[in-house]
mmCIF file of C-alpha atoms in Angstrom:
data_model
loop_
_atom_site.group_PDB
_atom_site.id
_atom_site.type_symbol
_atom_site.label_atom_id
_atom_site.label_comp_id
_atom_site.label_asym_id
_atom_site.label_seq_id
_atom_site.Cartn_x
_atom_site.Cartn_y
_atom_site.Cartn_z
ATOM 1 C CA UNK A 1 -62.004 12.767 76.933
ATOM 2 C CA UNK A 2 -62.718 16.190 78.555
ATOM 3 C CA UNK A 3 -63.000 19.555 77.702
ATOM 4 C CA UNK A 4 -63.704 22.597 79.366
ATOM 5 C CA UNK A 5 -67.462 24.148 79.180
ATOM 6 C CA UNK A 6 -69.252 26.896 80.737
ATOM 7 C CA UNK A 7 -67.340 28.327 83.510
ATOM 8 C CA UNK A 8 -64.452 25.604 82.797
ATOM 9 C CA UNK A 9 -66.556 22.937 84.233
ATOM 10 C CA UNK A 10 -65.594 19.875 82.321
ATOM 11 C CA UNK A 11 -67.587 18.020 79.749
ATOM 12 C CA UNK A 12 -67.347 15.378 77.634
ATOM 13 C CA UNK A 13 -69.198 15.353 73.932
ATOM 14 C CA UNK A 14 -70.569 12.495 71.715
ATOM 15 C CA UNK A 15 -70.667 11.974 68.514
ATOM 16 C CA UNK A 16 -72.460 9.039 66.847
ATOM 17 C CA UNK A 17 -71.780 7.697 63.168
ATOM 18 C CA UNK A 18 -75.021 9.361 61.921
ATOM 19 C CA UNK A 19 -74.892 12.769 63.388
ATOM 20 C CA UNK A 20 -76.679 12.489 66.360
ATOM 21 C CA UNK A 21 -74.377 14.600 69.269
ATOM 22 C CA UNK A 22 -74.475 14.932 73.139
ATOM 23 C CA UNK A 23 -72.669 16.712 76.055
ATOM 24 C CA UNK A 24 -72.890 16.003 79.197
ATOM 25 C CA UNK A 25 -71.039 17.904 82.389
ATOM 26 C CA UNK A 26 -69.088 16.017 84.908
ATOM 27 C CA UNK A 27 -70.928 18.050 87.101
ATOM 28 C CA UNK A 28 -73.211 16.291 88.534
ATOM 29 C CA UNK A 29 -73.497 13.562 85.571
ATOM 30 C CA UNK A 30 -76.082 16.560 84.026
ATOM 31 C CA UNK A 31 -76.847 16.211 80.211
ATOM 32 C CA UNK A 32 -77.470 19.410 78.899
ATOM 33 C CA UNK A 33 -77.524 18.531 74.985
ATOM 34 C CA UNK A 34 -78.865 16.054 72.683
ATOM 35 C CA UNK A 35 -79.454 16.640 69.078
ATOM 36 C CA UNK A 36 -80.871 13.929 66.960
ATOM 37 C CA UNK A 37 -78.891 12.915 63.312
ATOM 38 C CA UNK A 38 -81.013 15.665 62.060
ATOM 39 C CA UNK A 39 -79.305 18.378 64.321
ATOM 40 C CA UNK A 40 -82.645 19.267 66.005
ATOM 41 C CA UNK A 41 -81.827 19.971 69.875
ATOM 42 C CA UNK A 42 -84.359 18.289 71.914
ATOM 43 C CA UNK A 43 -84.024 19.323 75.368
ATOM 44 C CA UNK A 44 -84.715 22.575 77.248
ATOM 45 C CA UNK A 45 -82.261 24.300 79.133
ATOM 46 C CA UNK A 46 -82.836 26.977 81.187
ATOM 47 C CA UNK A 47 -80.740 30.446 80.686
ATOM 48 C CA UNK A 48 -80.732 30.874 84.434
ATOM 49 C CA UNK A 49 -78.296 27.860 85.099
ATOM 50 C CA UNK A 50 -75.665 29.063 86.879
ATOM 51 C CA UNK A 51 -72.756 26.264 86.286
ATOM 52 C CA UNK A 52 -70.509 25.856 89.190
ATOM 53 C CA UNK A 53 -69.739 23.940 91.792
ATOM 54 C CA UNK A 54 -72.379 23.583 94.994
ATOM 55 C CA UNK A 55 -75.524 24.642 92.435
ATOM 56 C CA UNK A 56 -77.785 22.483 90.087
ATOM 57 C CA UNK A 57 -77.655 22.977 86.268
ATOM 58 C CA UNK A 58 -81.419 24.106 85.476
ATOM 59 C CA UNK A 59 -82.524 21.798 82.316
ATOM 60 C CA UNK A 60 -81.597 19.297 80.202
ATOM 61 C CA UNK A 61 -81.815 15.594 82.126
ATOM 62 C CA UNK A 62 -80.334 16.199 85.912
ATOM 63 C CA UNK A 63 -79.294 12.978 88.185
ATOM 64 C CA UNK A 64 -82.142 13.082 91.223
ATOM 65 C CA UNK A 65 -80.254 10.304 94.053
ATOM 66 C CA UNK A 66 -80.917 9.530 97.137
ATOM 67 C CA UNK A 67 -83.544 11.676 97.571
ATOM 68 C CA UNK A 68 -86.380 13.042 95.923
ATOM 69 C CA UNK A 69 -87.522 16.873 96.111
ATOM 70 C CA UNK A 70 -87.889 17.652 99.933
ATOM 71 C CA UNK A 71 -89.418 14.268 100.979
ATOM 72 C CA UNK A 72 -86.305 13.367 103.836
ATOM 73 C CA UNK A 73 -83.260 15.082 105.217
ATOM 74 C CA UNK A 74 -81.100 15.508 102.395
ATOM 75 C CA UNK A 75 -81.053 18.764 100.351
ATOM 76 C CA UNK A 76 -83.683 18.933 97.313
ATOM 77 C CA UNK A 77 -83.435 16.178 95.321
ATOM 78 C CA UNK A 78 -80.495 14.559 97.225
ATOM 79 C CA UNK A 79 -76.823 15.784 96.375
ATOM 80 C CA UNK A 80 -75.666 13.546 93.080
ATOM 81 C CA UNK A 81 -76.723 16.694 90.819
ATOM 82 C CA UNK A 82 -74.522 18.629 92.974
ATOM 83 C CA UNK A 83 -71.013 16.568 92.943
ATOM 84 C CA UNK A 84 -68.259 15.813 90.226
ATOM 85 C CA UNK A 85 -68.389 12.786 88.569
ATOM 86 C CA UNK A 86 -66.026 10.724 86.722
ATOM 87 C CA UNK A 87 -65.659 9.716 83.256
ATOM 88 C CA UNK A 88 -65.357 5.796 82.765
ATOM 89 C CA UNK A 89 -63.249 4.831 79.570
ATOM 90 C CA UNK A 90 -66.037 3.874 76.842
ATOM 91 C CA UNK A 91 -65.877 4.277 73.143
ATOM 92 C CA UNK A 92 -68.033 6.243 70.027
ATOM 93 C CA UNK A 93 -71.654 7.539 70.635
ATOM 94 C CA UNK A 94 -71.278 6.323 74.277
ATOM 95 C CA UNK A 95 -70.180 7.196 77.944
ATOM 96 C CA UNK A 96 -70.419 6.050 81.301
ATOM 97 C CA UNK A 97 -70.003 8.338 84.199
ATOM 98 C CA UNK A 98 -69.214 6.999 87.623
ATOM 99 C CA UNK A 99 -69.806 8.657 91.371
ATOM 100 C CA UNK A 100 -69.263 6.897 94.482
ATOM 101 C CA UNK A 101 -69.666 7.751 98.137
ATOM 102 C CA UNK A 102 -67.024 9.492 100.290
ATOM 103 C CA UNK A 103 -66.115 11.299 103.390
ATOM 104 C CA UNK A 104 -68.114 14.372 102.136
ATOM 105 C CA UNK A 105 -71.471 12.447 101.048
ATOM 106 C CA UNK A 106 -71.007 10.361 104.627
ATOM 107 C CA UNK A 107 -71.749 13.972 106.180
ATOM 108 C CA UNK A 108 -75.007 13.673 104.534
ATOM 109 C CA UNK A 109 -75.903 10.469 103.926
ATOM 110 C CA UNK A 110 -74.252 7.323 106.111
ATOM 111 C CA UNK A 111 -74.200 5.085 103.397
ATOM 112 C CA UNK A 112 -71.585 3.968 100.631
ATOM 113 C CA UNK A 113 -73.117 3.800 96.939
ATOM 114 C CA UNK A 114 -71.292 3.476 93.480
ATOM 115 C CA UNK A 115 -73.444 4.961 90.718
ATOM 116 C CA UNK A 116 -73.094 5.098 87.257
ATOM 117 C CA UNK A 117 -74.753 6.330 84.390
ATOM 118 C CA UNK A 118 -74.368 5.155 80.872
ATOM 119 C CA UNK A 119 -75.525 7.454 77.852
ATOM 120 C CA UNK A 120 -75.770 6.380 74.543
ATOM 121 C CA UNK A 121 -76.874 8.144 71.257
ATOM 122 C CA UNK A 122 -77.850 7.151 67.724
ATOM 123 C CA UNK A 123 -80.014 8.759 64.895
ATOM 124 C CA UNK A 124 -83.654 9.663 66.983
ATOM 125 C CA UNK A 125 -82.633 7.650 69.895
ATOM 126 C CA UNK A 126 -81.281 8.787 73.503
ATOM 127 C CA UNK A 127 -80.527 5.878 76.194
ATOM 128 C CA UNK A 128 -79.156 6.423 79.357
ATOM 129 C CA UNK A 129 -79.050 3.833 81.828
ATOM 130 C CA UNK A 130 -78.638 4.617 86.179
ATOM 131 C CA UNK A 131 -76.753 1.532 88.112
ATOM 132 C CA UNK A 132 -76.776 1.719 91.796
ATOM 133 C CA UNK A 133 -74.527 -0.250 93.915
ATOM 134 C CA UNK A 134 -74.451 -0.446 98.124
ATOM 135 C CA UNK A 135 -70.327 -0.676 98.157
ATOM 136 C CA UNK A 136 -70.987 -0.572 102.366
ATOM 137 C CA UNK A 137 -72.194 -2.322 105.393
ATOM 138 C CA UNK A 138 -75.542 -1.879 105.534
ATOM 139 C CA UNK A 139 -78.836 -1.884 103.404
ATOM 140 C CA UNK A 140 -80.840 1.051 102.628
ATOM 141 C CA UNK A 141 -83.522 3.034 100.549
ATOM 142 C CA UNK A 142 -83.147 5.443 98.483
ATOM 143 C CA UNK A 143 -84.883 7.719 95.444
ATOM 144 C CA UNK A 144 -83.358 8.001 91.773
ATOM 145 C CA UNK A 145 -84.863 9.597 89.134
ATOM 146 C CA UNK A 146 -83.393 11.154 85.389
ATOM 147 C CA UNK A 147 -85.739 14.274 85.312
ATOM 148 C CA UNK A 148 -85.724 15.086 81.579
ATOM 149 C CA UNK A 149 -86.855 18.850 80.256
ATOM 150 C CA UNK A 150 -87.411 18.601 76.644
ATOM 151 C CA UNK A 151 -87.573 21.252 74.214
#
């Protein structure tokens, strides 16, 4: 489930048994909170993110795919950080988020993909796992990266 965040951009939060807690914007799959069971928040987040659509959330753990920094065509760090995702159905102190390429991302980038990134949360612990799928044609090559700021 959804609900609205900074600027309405939708986010989902977790909750784990012990007290551990995460959100994490559709935007761009971009966690921008996790506090361990002891309610200490571990990750940075700048106060110059701007939150909306077309810019990157500063902080937290941003999605880098299919490109890294400046090193190809694509803009900085490829455009995943920059795109809606969508929830996938999941359960407790977990969620999986799911973006897939499209007529917009085929502008950029000729190639179909399905990602998805899983986050779980319990007590210290903070696992989030990126799948990559080629859905099309043709093989490529590609950067991914979770590019954590902690506190």
């Amino acid at each position: 489930m959804t609900t609205p965040g900074i600027n309405g951009l939708p986010k989902v939060q977790l909750h784990s048994a012990d007290g551990a807690s995460a959100e994490i914007y559709l935007h761009g799959a971009h966690l921008t909170s996790w506090k361990t069971a002891d309610g200490c928040e571990r990750l940075f987040m700048s106060p110059r993110s701007e939150f909306k659509p077309g810019a990157a959330i500063r902080g937290g753990v941003p999605v880098i795919f299919p490109q890294f920094s400046g090193l190809g065509p694509l803009p900085k760090h490829g455009f995943a950080r920059n795109h809606a995702w969508e929830l996938v159905p999941t359960n407790g102190g977990e969620a999986t988020l799911r973006f897939e390429g499209n007529e917009e991302t085929d502008k950029l980038w000729p190639h179909r993909f399905r990602t998805e990134l899983t986050f779980r949360i319990a007590g210290k612990t903070l696992e989030m796992t990126l799948k990559v799928e080629n859905t099309g044609e043709t093989s490529f090559a590609f950067h991914a990266a979770l590019h954590g700021y902690f506190a």
